[in-house]
Amino acid sequence: MVRFKNRYVLCEVLSDDPRCRQCIEERAVGLAVRDAIGRVHGDYGLACCSVSFTVKYLNAYTGMVLLRCRKDSYRLLCSALPFVRHLESRAQRYPCALNTLHVGGTIRTCQKFLIQYNRRQLLMLLQNCTNEEERQCIQKSLLSCSLTEEQSQSGDEEDDDGTE
Amino acid sequence: QNILIVCFSVGYSAVALNHVIDFKEKKQEIIKPVSPSELFPSLPIVQGTSKRIKVLTRLTLVVSDPSHCNLLRSTSANIRLYDVIAVYPKTEKLFHIACTTLDVDLVCINVTEKLPFYFRRPPVNMAIDRGIYFELLYTPAIKDSTMRRYTISNAISLMQICKGKNIVISSAAERPLELRGPYDVANLGLLFGLSESEAKAAVSTNCRATMLHGETRKTACGVVYTVKKPRKVEEEEATMPACKKAKTQA
């Protein structure tokens, strides 16, 4: 069966500045990643990776970004991600770092990984939180997160069949 | 301290704090390392497992003269307090000495300028046999574009000689944002010419081996080798280092 195979790279945006979270947008992240690929791999790398490059999913509250690229060029993309230093939007530059969490072949596998990762993060937060109400809130959300067909806690995305 | 917090959140399970000693000044004393318990009252737990994160201390000696190596052989107590010792040779002769005779765990490879010497195969092979690892830094590559070129060219020339064995990639991060997660560092290893499994090993198993090498260097003074003799009378023969005599009971 002839179909285009993609790789979905799940990253987390780490930054010192709390204002950086607000300016995480699809365009800004896409431009920053493209710029880093251009600096590291040159024109060839930029052209290779931008064949099917999009930012599929973005969560500004947790800083999760899901990028899509072709299977042939995902190595170029992954090796250029450590070189992203700034996010630019609305004429403001914020220093940041991208941390790669998972590379998967479909959005569904990335979603499963993201649910497990968020569950672990919530567990860690549970240990640190001091307020009783926060504790109950977190426990409730831990018990209720699962992969369902409707909107689940980790985010909403449609399934990408892979056929284009 | 912020850097350490970011390290832990990104997923590293052991971190080493580096202290660099340069010999350009006349007299330098090795300072006692900062104890990790001063920084954190209680170390946080690694994500995913239930063990606490290890914070080790590390010393880097920048040597440009053979007389500086005498410091390693001196019995100054402060050197023994460091967990990992690294040496940063500046000339070919020192590189040779570091690989063959010096008692260190890591040999740092310069990434910020063009190497003044070429690597040769004999000292590199001897270092691999002795269990010494070569270290590459990746933070200069993130900061600056010319550093990136030198890093990659030096790393590739090292790879061609050592075939990707015994490599450790580490960061010399001064700010929390210069740190990258383990998956990203393994991807950087691909840029340096390592294969995928070697790159992952460079972040995980080789580092662990370096830690163990440092521990054995700190603690081991001699080897006890017991052999059970195939006789009816149960007798154990032990050979001990010259300072102690063996007591055998017939």
mmCIF file of C-alpha atoms in Angstrom:
data_model
loop_
_atom_site.group_PDB
_atom_site.id
_atom_site.type_symbol
_atom_site.label_atom_id
_atom_site.label_comp_id
_atom_site.label_asym_id
_atom_site.label_seq_id
_atom_site.Cartn_x
_atom_site.Cartn_y
_atom_site.Cartn_z
ATOM 1 C CA MET A 1 0.000 0.000 0.000
ATOM 2 C CA VAL A 2 1.491 3.274 -1.007
ATOM 3 C CA ARG A 3 1.078 5.944 1.586
ATOM 4 C CA PHE A 4 3.143 8.708 3.096
ATOM 5 C CA LYS A 5 4.747 7.744 6.370
ATOM 6 C CA ASN A 6 5.155 10.476 8.916
ATOM 7 C CA ARG A 7 6.883 10.826 12.201
ATOM 8 C CA TYR A 8 5.345 12.812 15.031
ATOM 9 C CA VAL A 9 7.805 14.358 17.486
ATOM 10 C CA LEU A 10 6.538 15.320 20.905
ATOM 11 C CA CYS A 11 8.455 18.102 22.649
ATOM 12 C CA GLU A 12 8.129 20.162 25.759
ATOM 13 C CA VAL A 13 9.006 23.835 25.864
ATOM 14 C CA LEU A 14 11.090 24.770 28.900
ATOM 15 C CA SER A 15 11.662 28.373 29.782
ATOM 16 C CA ASP A 16 12.540 30.583 32.719
ATOM 17 C CA ASP A 17 10.193 33.343 31.837
ATOM 18 C CA PRO A 18 6.534 32.845 32.722
ATOM 19 C CA ARG A 19 5.499 35.224 29.960
ATOM 20 C CA CYS A 20 6.980 32.852 27.431
ATOM 21 C CA ARG A 21 4.096 30.471 27.999
ATOM 22 C CA GLN A 22 1.622 32.999 26.693
ATOM 23 C CA CYS A 23 3.401 33.507 23.443
ATOM 24 C CA ILE A 24 3.655 29.861 22.514
ATOM 25 C CA GLU A 25 1.784 29.762 19.245
ATOM 26 C CA GLU A 26 1.922 27.484 16.245
ATOM 27 C CA ARG A 27 3.482 30.042 13.963
ATOM 28 C CA ALA A 28 6.139 31.097 16.452
ATOM 29 C CA VAL A 29 7.212 27.547 17.256
ATOM 30 C CA GLY A 30 7.194 26.524 13.592
ATOM 31 C CA LEU A 31 9.344 29.471 12.629
ATOM 32 C CA ALA A 32 11.791 28.851 15.469
ATOM 33 C CA VAL A 33 12.203 25.189 14.530
ATOM 34 C CA ARG A 34 12.632 25.970 10.842
ATOM 35 C CA ASP A 35 15.199 28.587 11.676
ATOM 36 C CA ALA A 36 17.163 26.130 13.804
ATOM 37 C CA ILE A 37 17.103 23.516 11.016
ATOM 38 C CA GLY A 38 18.317 26.138 8.572
ATOM 39 C CA ARG A 39 21.184 27.110 10.822
ATOM 40 C CA VAL A 40 22.299 23.575 11.524
ATOM 41 C CA HIS A 41 21.639 21.719 8.258
ATOM 42 C CA GLY A 42 21.624 24.555 5.777
ATOM 43 C CA ASP A 43 19.379 24.986 2.783
ATOM 44 C CA TYR A 44 19.278 21.284 1.992
ATOM 45 C CA GLY A 45 18.118 20.351 5.461
ATOM 46 C CA LEU A 46 15.529 23.080 5.534
ATOM 47 C CA ALA A 47 14.126 22.022 2.202
ATOM 48 C CA CYS A 48 14.071 18.315 3.121
ATOM 49 C CA CYS A 49 12.295 18.827 6.399
ATOM 50 C CA SER A 50 9.700 21.296 5.239
ATOM 51 C CA VAL A 51 8.070 18.846 2.826
ATOM 52 C CA SER A 52 5.384 17.895 5.297
ATOM 53 C CA PHE A 53 6.277 19.938 8.300
ATOM 54 C CA THR A 54 3.525 21.287 10.525
ATOM 55 C CA VAL A 55 2.864 21.909 14.148
ATOM 56 C CA LYS A 56 0.013 19.535 14.785
ATOM 57 C CA TYR A 57 -0.849 20.218 18.391
ATOM 58 C CA LEU A 58 0.084 22.837 20.907
ATOM 59 C CA ASN A 59 -0.775 23.195 24.564
ATOM 60 C CA ALA A 60 0.298 26.541 25.944
ATOM 61 C CA TYR A 61 -0.475 25.647 29.556
ATOM 62 C CA THR A 62 1.852 22.675 29.771
ATOM 63 C CA GLY A 63 4.160 23.671 26.949
ATOM 64 C CA MET A 64 3.622 20.547 24.818
ATOM 65 C CA VAL A 65 4.259 20.722 21.098
ATOM 66 C CA LEU A 66 3.609 17.979 18.533
ATOM 67 C CA LEU A 67 5.459 18.341 15.247
ATOM 68 C CA ARG A 68 4.997 16.306 12.114
ATOM 69 C CA CYS A 69 7.568 15.573 9.427
ATOM 70 C CA ARG A 70 8.354 12.911 6.868
ATOM 71 C CA LYS A 71 9.899 9.650 7.982
ATOM 72 C CA ASP A 72 12.916 10.217 5.728
ATOM 73 C CA SER A 73 13.858 13.506 7.265
ATOM 74 C CA TYR A 74 12.913 13.118 10.902
ATOM 75 C CA ARG A 75 16.553 12.621 11.880
ATOM 76 C CA LEU A 76 17.435 16.037 10.520
ATOM 77 C CA LEU A 77 14.592 17.514 12.504
ATOM 78 C CA CYS A 78 15.427 15.708 15.738
ATOM 79 C CA SER A 79 19.078 16.588 15.609
ATOM 80 C CA ALA A 80 18.274 20.268 15.065
ATOM 81 C CA LEU A 81 15.794 20.572 17.941
ATOM 82 C CA PRO A 82 18.469 21.088 20.647
ATOM 83 C CA PHE A 83 19.578 24.216 18.805
ATOM 84 C CA VAL A 84 16.348 26.135 19.295
ATOM 85 C CA ARG A 85 17.191 29.011 21.604
ATOM 86 C CA HIS A 86 14.479 31.652 21.276
ATOM 87 C CA LEU A 87 10.794 31.899 20.598
ATOM 88 C CA GLU A 88 9.770 35.031 18.800
ATOM 89 C CA SER A 89 6.302 36.438 18.612
ATOM 90 C CA ARG A 90 4.848 39.924 18.500
ATOM 91 C CA ALA A 91 8.337 41.409 18.409
ATOM 92 C CA GLN A 92 9.345 39.775 21.689
ATOM 93 C CA ARG A 93 12.080 37.217 22.056
ATOM 94 C CA TYR A 94 12.043 34.753 24.878
ATOM 95 C CA PRO A 95 14.880 32.348 25.550
ATOM 96 C CA CYS A 96 13.674 28.792 25.762
ATOM 97 C CA ALA A 97 14.706 25.193 25.282
ATOM 98 C CA LEU A 98 12.930 22.285 23.639
ATOM 99 C CA ASN A 99 13.041 18.896 25.270
ATOM 100 C CA THR A 100 12.192 15.935 23.032
ATOM 101 C CA LEU A 101 9.971 13.432 24.784
ATOM 102 C CA HIS A 102 8.816 10.909 22.228
ATOM 103 C CA VAL A 103 8.896 10.150 18.541
ATOM 104 C CA GLY A 104 6.004 8.139 17.179
ATOM 105 C CA GLY A 105 4.550 7.048 13.915
ATOM 106 C CA THR A 106 1.004 8.126 14.608
ATOM 107 C CA ILE A 107 -0.723 10.781 16.622
ATOM 108 C CA ARG A 108 -2.385 8.108 18.719
ATOM 109 C CA THR A 109 0.901 6.695 20.052
ATOM 110 C CA CYS A 110 2.065 10.170 20.928
ATOM 111 C CA GLN A 111 -1.208 10.790 22.677
ATOM 112 C CA LYS A 112 -0.825 7.626 24.754
ATOM 113 C CA PHE A 113 2.663 8.634 25.726
ATOM 114 C CA LEU A 114 1.480 12.109 26.609
ATOM 115 C CA ILE A 115 -1.202 10.733 28.908
ATOM 116 C CA GLN A 116 1.328 8.599 30.773
ATOM 117 C CA TYR A 117 3.753 11.499 30.987
ATOM 118 C CA ASN A 118 1.105 13.864 32.323
ATOM 119 C CA ARG A 119 0.047 11.265 34.835
ATOM 120 C CA ARG A 120 3.614 11.037 36.118
ATOM 121 C CA GLN A 121 3.883 14.815 36.264
ATOM 122 C CA LEU A 122 0.648 14.999 38.223
ATOM 123 C CA LEU A 123 1.982 12.413 40.659
ATOM 124 C CA MET A 124 5.042 14.510 41.220
ATOM 125 C CA LEU A 125 2.949 17.593 41.723
ATOM 126 C CA LEU A 126 0.835 15.647 44.167
ATOM 127 C CA GLN A 127 3.864 15.070 46.338
ATOM 128 C CA ASN A 128 4.741 18.721 46.357
ATOM 129 C CA CYS A 129 1.378 20.350 46.799
ATOM 130 C CA THR A 130 0.532 21.694 50.196
ATOM 131 C CA ASN A 131 -3.091 22.680 49.935
ATOM 132 C CA GLU A 132 -5.763 20.074 50.676
ATOM 133 C CA GLU A 133 -8.079 21.277 47.909
ATOM 134 C CA GLU A 134 -5.327 21.163 45.341
ATOM 135 C CA ARG A 135 -4.597 17.655 46.496
ATOM 136 C CA GLN A 136 -8.125 16.527 45.929
ATOM 137 C CA CYS A 137 -8.271 18.246 42.571
ATOM 138 C CA ILE A 138 -5.162 16.492 41.401
ATOM 139 C CA GLN A 139 -6.316 13.125 42.674
ATOM 140 C CA LYS A 140 -9.605 13.487 40.857
ATOM 141 C CA SER A 141 -7.917 14.346 37.587
ATOM 142 C CA LEU A 142 -5.472 11.463 37.997
ATOM 143 C CA LEU A 143 -8.277 8.991 38.366
ATOM 144 C CA SER A 144 -10.191 10.296 35.438
ATOM 145 C CA CYS A 145 -7.577 10.560 32.719
ATOM 146 C CA SER A 146 -7.770 7.911 30.041
ATOM 147 C CA LEU A 147 -7.753 7.550 26.294
ATOM 148 C CA THR A 148 -11.309 7.953 25.101
ATOM 149 C CA GLU A 149 -12.833 8.895 21.818
ATOM 150 C CA GLU A 150 -14.195 12.191 23.068
ATOM 151 C CA GLN A 151 -12.100 14.996 24.388
ATOM 152 C CA SER A 152 -9.755 13.541 26.970
ATOM 153 C CA GLN A 153 -7.652 15.397 29.455
ATOM 154 C CA SER A 154 -4.501 15.451 27.431
ATOM 155 C CA GLY A 155 -5.968 17.334 24.526
ATOM 156 C CA ASP A 156 -8.158 16.965 21.532
ATOM 157 C CA GLU A 157 -6.958 15.916 18.163
ATOM 158 C CA GLU A 158 -8.484 13.964 15.297
ATOM 159 C CA ASP A 159 -6.861 10.777 14.250
ATOM 160 C CA ASP A 160 -4.593 11.171 11.307
ATOM 161 C CA ASP A 161 -4.983 8.205 9.017
ATOM 162 C CA GLY A 162 -1.748 8.804 7.249
ATOM 163 C CA THR A 163 -3.230 8.755 3.794
ATOM 164 C CA GLU A 164 -2.922 12.040 2.029
ATOM 165 C CA GLN B 1 21.081 25.439 41.948
ATOM 166 C CA ASN B 2 18.447 26.236 39.334
ATOM 167 C CA ILE B 3 20.415 24.244 36.829
ATOM 168 C CA LEU B 4 20.193 21.192 39.055
ATOM 169 C CA ILE B 5 16.464 21.559 39.392
ATOM 170 C CA VAL B 6 16.066 21.689 35.626
ATOM 171 C CA CYS B 7 18.314 18.622 35.288
ATOM 172 C CA PHE B 8 16.102 16.638 37.543
ATOM 173 C CA SER B 9 12.926 17.710 35.861
ATOM 174 C CA VAL B 10 14.276 16.782 32.467
ATOM 175 C CA GLY B 11 15.105 13.280 33.557
ATOM 176 C CA TYR B 12 18.730 12.810 34.473
ATOM 177 C CA SER B 13 19.477 10.458 37.319
ATOM 178 C CA ALA B 14 23.031 11.500 38.174
ATOM 179 C CA VAL B 15 24.708 14.867 37.840
ATOM 180 C CA ALA B 16 28.344 15.845 38.355
ATOM 181 C CA LEU B 17 29.380 19.336 39.377
ATOM 182 C CA ASN B 18 32.572 20.414 37.733
ATOM 183 C CA HIS B 19 35.433 22.395 39.193
ATOM 184 C CA VAL B 20 38.112 23.534 36.752
ATOM 185 C CA ILE B 21 41.712 24.068 37.794
ATOM 186 C CA ASP B 22 43.966 25.976 35.452
ATOM 187 C CA PHE B 23 47.673 25.991 35.946
ATOM 188 C CA LYS B 24 48.533 29.333 34.447
ATOM 189 C CA GLU B 25 48.771 30.949 37.835
ATOM 190 C CA LYS B 26 51.683 30.156 40.034
ATOM 191 C CA LYS B 27 50.256 28.355 42.958
ATOM 192 C CA GLN B 28 46.854 26.876 42.931
ATOM 193 C CA GLU B 29 45.491 24.854 45.707
ATOM 194 C CA ILE B 30 42.884 22.269 45.162
ATOM 195 C CA ILE B 31 39.864 23.440 47.017
ATOM 196 C CA LYS B 32 37.612 21.068 48.816
ATOM 197 C CA PRO B 33 34.595 20.271 46.707
ATOM 198 C CA VAL B 34 31.228 21.685 47.558
ATOM 199 C CA SER B 35 29.287 18.995 49.276
ATOM 200 C CA PRO B 36 25.984 18.321 47.560
ATOM 201 C CA SER B 37 24.059 18.309 50.789
ATOM 202 C CA GLU B 38 24.777 21.991 51.161
ATOM 203 C CA LEU B 39 22.834 22.721 48.048
ATOM 204 C CA PHE B 40 19.782 20.614 48.698
ATOM 205 C CA PRO B 41 18.453 19.612 52.077
ATOM 206 C CA SER B 42 16.899 16.535 50.531
ATOM 207 C CA LEU B 43 17.566 15.368 47.042
ATOM 208 C CA PRO B 44 14.485 14.914 44.905
ATOM 209 C CA ILE B 45 13.550 11.586 43.440
ATOM 210 C CA VAL B 46 14.198 10.501 39.880
ATOM 211 C CA GLN B 47 11.179 10.480 37.649
ATOM 212 C CA GLY B 48 9.919 7.003 37.100
ATOM 213 C CA THR B 49 11.958 5.168 39.704
ATOM 214 C CA SER B 50 12.067 5.560 43.422
ATOM 215 C CA LYS B 51 15.735 6.264 43.862
ATOM 216 C CA ARG B 52 17.221 9.570 44.798
ATOM 217 C CA ILE B 53 19.261 11.519 42.324
ATOM 218 C CA LYS B 54 23.010 11.333 42.746
ATOM 219 C CA VAL B 55 25.054 14.481 42.708
ATOM 220 C CA LEU B 56 28.741 13.868 42.209
ATOM 221 C CA THR B 57 31.693 16.198 42.280
ATOM 222 C CA ARG B 58 34.220 16.377 39.528
ATOM 223 C CA LEU B 59 37.578 18.008 38.983
ATOM 224 C CA THR B 60 38.990 19.100 35.647
ATOM 225 C CA LEU B 61 42.691 19.817 35.344
ATOM 226 C CA VAL B 62 43.796 21.971 32.455
ATOM 227 C CA VAL B 63 47.341 20.789 31.825
ATOM 228 C CA SER B 64 49.725 22.473 29.469
ATOM 229 C CA ASP B 65 52.952 21.269 31.051
ATOM 230 C CA PRO B 66 54.105 17.836 32.182
ATOM 231 C CA SER B 67 54.997 19.108 35.613
ATOM 232 C CA HIS B 68 51.343 19.806 36.320
ATOM 233 C CA CYS B 69 50.648 16.105 36.247
ATOM 234 C CA ASN B 70 52.605 15.637 39.436
ATOM 235 C CA LEU B 71 49.657 17.040 41.245
ATOM 236 C CA LEU B 72 47.710 13.895 40.464
ATOM 237 C CA ARG B 73 50.299 11.724 42.069
ATOM 238 C CA SER B 74 50.578 13.863 45.151
ATOM 239 C CA THR B 75 48.849 12.623 48.210
ATOM 240 C CA SER B 76 46.954 15.807 48.761
ATOM 241 C CA ALA B 77 43.827 14.798 50.568
ATOM 242 C CA ASN B 78 41.547 17.096 48.650
ATOM 243 C CA ILE B 79 41.949 15.306 45.364
ATOM 244 C CA ARG B 80 40.612 12.153 46.925
ATOM 245 C CA LEU B 81 37.384 13.865 47.791
ATOM 246 C CA TYR B 82 36.356 14.276 44.168
ATOM 247 C CA ASP B 83 34.383 11.475 42.605
ATOM 248 C CA VAL B 84 35.506 11.882 39.022
ATOM 249 C CA ILE B 85 38.769 13.346 37.769
ATOM 250 C CA ALA B 86 39.172 14.670 34.254
ATOM 251 C CA VAL B 87 42.181 16.009 32.465
ATOM 252 C CA TYR B 88 42.234 18.477 29.608
ATOM 253 C CA PRO B 89 45.477 18.065 27.659
ATOM 254 C CA LYS B 90 46.713 20.877 25.506
ATOM 255 C CA THR B 91 49.555 19.238 23.647
ATOM 256 C CA GLU B 92 50.059 15.934 21.905
ATOM 257 C CA LYS B 93 52.611 14.713 24.416
ATOM 258 C CA LEU B 94 50.257 15.392 27.273
ATOM 259 C CA PHE B 95 47.462 13.632 25.434
ATOM 260 C CA HIS B 96 49.702 10.616 25.109
ATOM 261 C CA ILE B 97 50.656 10.739 28.791
ATOM 262 C CA ALA B 98 47.037 11.166 29.844
ATOM 263 C CA CYS B 99 45.888 8.180 27.826
ATOM 264 C CA THR B 100 48.644 5.853 28.906
ATOM 265 C CA THR B 101 49.865 6.577 32.395
ATOM 266 C CA LEU B 102 47.789 9.146 34.195
ATOM 267 C CA ASP B 103 45.280 8.014 36.775
ATOM 268 C CA VAL B 104 42.181 9.790 35.510
ATOM 269 C CA ASP B 105 38.682 8.853 34.452
ATOM 270 C CA LEU B 106 38.027 11.214 31.572
ATOM 271 C CA VAL B 107 40.077 12.952 28.915
ATOM 272 C CA CYS B 108 38.418 16.136 27.727
ATOM 273 C CA ILE B 109 38.579 16.980 24.077
ATOM 274 C CA ASN B 110 38.744 20.609 23.186
ATOM 275 C CA VAL B 111 35.721 21.780 21.262
ATOM 276 C CA THR B 112 36.260 25.510 21.193
ATOM 277 C CA GLU B 113 39.199 25.743 18.831
ATOM 278 C CA LYS B 114 40.904 23.802 16.113
ATOM 279 C CA LEU B 115 42.885 20.986 17.676
ATOM 280 C CA PRO B 116 46.622 21.684 17.663
ATOM 281 C CA PHE B 117 47.362 17.985 17.313
ATOM 282 C CA TYR B 118 45.934 15.064 15.464
ATOM 283 C CA PHE B 119 44.766 11.975 17.256
ATOM 284 C CA ARG B 120 46.859 8.925 16.778
ATOM 285 C CA ARG B 121 45.650 5.402 17.109
ATOM 286 C CA PRO B 122 48.078 3.886 19.697
ATOM 287 C CA PRO B 123 47.325 6.194 22.643
ATOM 288 C CA VAL B 124 43.612 6.117 21.881
ATOM 289 C CA ASN B 125 43.576 2.317 21.869
ATOM 290 C CA MET B 126 45.512 2.188 25.109
ATOM 291 C CA ALA B 127 43.022 4.559 26.700
ATOM 292 C CA ILE B 128 40.139 2.368 25.576
ATOM 293 C CA ASP B 129 41.833 -0.679 27.091
ATOM 294 C CA ARG B 130 42.424 1.115 30.360
ATOM 295 C CA GLY B 131 38.814 2.198 30.575
ATOM 296 C CA ILE B 132 39.310 5.909 30.082
ATOM 297 C CA TYR B 133 36.556 7.801 28.298
ATOM 298 C CA PHE B 134 36.780 10.767 25.990
ATOM 299 C CA GLU B 135 34.512 13.642 26.704
ATOM 300 C CA LEU B 136 32.830 16.079 24.351
ATOM 301 C CA LEU B 137 30.977 19.166 25.430
ATOM 302 C CA TYR B 138 27.839 20.307 23.673
ATOM 303 C CA THR B 139 26.964 23.645 25.233
ATOM 304 C CA PRO B 140 29.377 25.728 23.150
ATOM 305 C CA ALA B 141 27.685 24.254 20.091
ATOM 306 C CA ILE B 142 24.335 25.574 21.218
ATOM 307 C CA LYS B 143 25.638 29.010 21.983
ATOM 308 C CA ASP B 144 27.750 29.923 19.014
ATOM 309 C CA SER B 145 27.993 29.050 15.342
ATOM 310 C CA THR B 146 31.783 28.925 14.936
ATOM 311 C CA MET B 147 32.046 26.784 18.064
ATOM 312 C CA ARG B 148 29.569 24.452 16.456
ATOM 313 C CA ARG B 149 31.872 23.949 13.477
ATOM 314 C CA TYR B 150 34.877 23.225 15.671
ATOM 315 C CA THR B 151 32.859 20.896 17.859
ATOM 316 C CA ILE B 152 31.636 18.864 14.928
ATOM 317 C CA SER B 153 34.988 18.715 13.183
ATOM 318 C CA ASN B 154 36.869 17.696 16.323
ATOM 319 C CA ALA B 155 34.222 15.154 17.200
ATOM 320 C CA ILE B 156 34.281 13.598 13.755
ATOM 321 C CA SER B 157 38.062 13.314 13.749
ATOM 322 C CA LEU B 158 37.867 11.592 17.136
ATOM 323 C CA MET B 159 35.222 9.206 15.822
ATOM 324 C CA GLN B 160 37.357 8.205 12.903
ATOM 325 C CA ILE B 161 40.101 7.070 15.231
ATOM 326 C CA CYS B 162 38.184 5.488 18.054
ATOM 327 C CA LYS B 163 35.210 4.172 16.057
ATOM 328 C CA GLY B 164 32.705 5.582 18.484
ATOM 329 C CA LYS B 165 33.744 3.646 21.564
ATOM 330 C CA ASN B 166 34.285 5.176 24.955
ATOM 331 C CA ILE B 167 32.644 8.517 24.268
ATOM 332 C CA VAL B 168 30.807 10.574 26.817
ATOM 333 C CA ILE B 169 28.838 13.667 25.834
ATOM 334 C CA SER B 170 28.369 16.198 28.571
ATOM 335 C CA SER B 171 27.228 19.743 28.953
ATOM 336 C CA ALA B 172 29.149 22.576 30.503
ATOM 337 C CA ALA B 173 25.955 24.489 31.112
ATOM 338 C CA GLU B 174 26.171 27.691 33.054
ATOM 339 C CA ARG B 175 22.537 28.548 32.801
ATOM 340 C CA PRO B 176 19.481 26.320 33.131
ATOM 341 C CA LEU B 177 18.382 26.999 29.567
ATOM 342 C CA GLU B 178 21.578 25.650 28.090
ATOM 343 C CA LEU B 179 20.809 22.170 29.310
ATOM 344 C CA ARG B 180 19.226 19.611 27.022
ATOM 345 C CA GLY B 181 17.400 16.400 27.829
ATOM 346 C CA PRO B 182 18.968 12.962 27.379
ATOM 347 C CA TYR B 183 17.048 12.125 24.203
ATOM 348 C CA ASP B 184 18.199 15.394 22.635
ATOM 349 C CA VAL B 185 21.801 14.798 23.623
ATOM 350 C CA ALA B 186 21.683 11.352 22.038
ATOM 351 C CA ASN B 187 20.406 13.002 18.845
ATOM 352 C CA LEU B 188 23.338 15.397 19.002
ATOM 353 C CA GLY B 189 25.565 12.345 19.117
ATOM 354 C CA LEU B 190 24.173 11.416 15.701
ATOM 355 C CA LEU B 191 25.439 14.746 14.405
ATOM 356 C CA PHE B 192 28.872 13.961 15.765
ATOM 357 C CA GLY B 193 29.049 10.808 13.715
ATOM 358 C CA LEU B 194 27.998 8.190 16.239
ATOM 359 C CA SER B 195 25.557 5.473 15.318
ATOM 360 C CA GLU B 196 22.220 5.470 17.087
ATOM 361 C CA SER B 197 23.068 2.825 19.680
ATOM 362 C CA GLU B 198 26.474 4.364 20.338
ATOM 363 C CA ALA B 199 24.884 7.748 20.831
ATOM 364 C CA LYS B 200 22.437 6.408 23.384
ATOM 365 C CA ALA B 201 25.277 4.594 25.131
ATOM 366 C CA ALA B 202 27.288 7.812 25.205
ATOM 367 C CA VAL B 203 24.612 9.327 27.383
ATOM 368 C CA SER B 204 23.776 6.363 29.567
ATOM 369 C CA THR B 205 26.055 3.367 29.897
ATOM 370 C CA ASN B 206 29.366 5.111 29.276
ATOM 371 C CA CYS B 207 28.603 7.709 31.918
ATOM 372 C CA ARG B 208 27.750 5.024 34.412
ATOM 373 C CA ALA B 209 31.002 3.258 33.597
ATOM 374 C CA THR B 210 32.881 6.496 34.217
ATOM 375 C CA MET B 211 31.247 6.850 37.610
ATOM 376 C CA LEU B 212 32.214 3.317 38.529
ATOM 377 C CA HIS B 213 35.744 3.900 37.284
ATOM 378 C CA GLY B 214 35.960 6.905 39.563
ATOM 379 C CA GLU B 215 34.713 4.885 42.492
ATOM 380 C CA THR B 216 37.209 2.125 41.972
ATOM 381 C CA ARG B 217 39.968 4.673 41.658
ATOM 382 C CA LYS B 218 38.948 6.154 44.956
ATOM 383 C CA THR B 219 38.574 2.986 46.922
ATOM 384 C CA ALA B 220 40.599 0.143 45.502
ATOM 385 C CA CYS B 221 44.123 -0.289 46.818
ATOM 386 C CA GLY B 222 44.735 -3.903 46.014
ATOM 387 C CA VAL B 223 43.087 -7.011 44.756
ATOM 388 C CA VAL B 224 42.172 -10.080 46.775
ATOM 389 C CA TYR B 225 41.982 -13.194 44.716
ATOM 390 C CA THR B 226 40.780 -16.383 46.371
ATOM 391 C CA VAL B 227 41.068 -19.760 44.758
ATOM 392 C CA LYS B 228 39.541 -22.889 46.169
ATOM 393 C CA LYS B 229 41.947 -25.774 46.010
ATOM 394 C CA PRO B 230 40.444 -29.029 44.786
ATOM 395 C CA ARG B 231 41.344 -31.081 47.881
ATOM 396 C CA LYS B 232 39.319 -32.839 50.521
ATOM 397 C CA VAL B 233 40.638 -30.587 53.228
ATOM 398 C CA GLU B 234 38.881 -27.328 52.732
ATOM 399 C CA GLU B 235 41.594 -24.812 52.356
ATOM 400 C CA GLU B 236 41.378 -21.389 50.877
ATOM 401 C CA GLU B 237 44.412 -19.796 49.496
ATOM 402 C CA ALA B 238 44.464 -16.079 49.284
ATOM 403 C CA THR B 239 46.992 -13.863 47.607
ATOM 404 C CA MET B 240 47.094 -10.428 49.094
ATOM 405 C CA PRO B 241 48.974 -7.273 48.190
ATOM 406 C CA ALA B 242 52.459 -6.885 49.480
ATOM 407 C CA CYS B 243 51.493 -4.895 52.515
ATOM 408 C CA LYS B 244 49.643 -7.782 54.132
ATOM 409 C CA LYS B 245 50.727 -11.363 54.542
ATOM 410 C CA ALA B 246 48.362 -14.218 53.884
ATOM 411 C CA LYS B 247 47.301 -16.360 56.790
ATOM 412 C CA THR B 248 46.643 -19.887 55.647
ATOM 413 C CA GLN B 249 45.347 -22.510 57.967
ATOM 414 C CA ALA B 250 46.231 -26.028 57.069
#
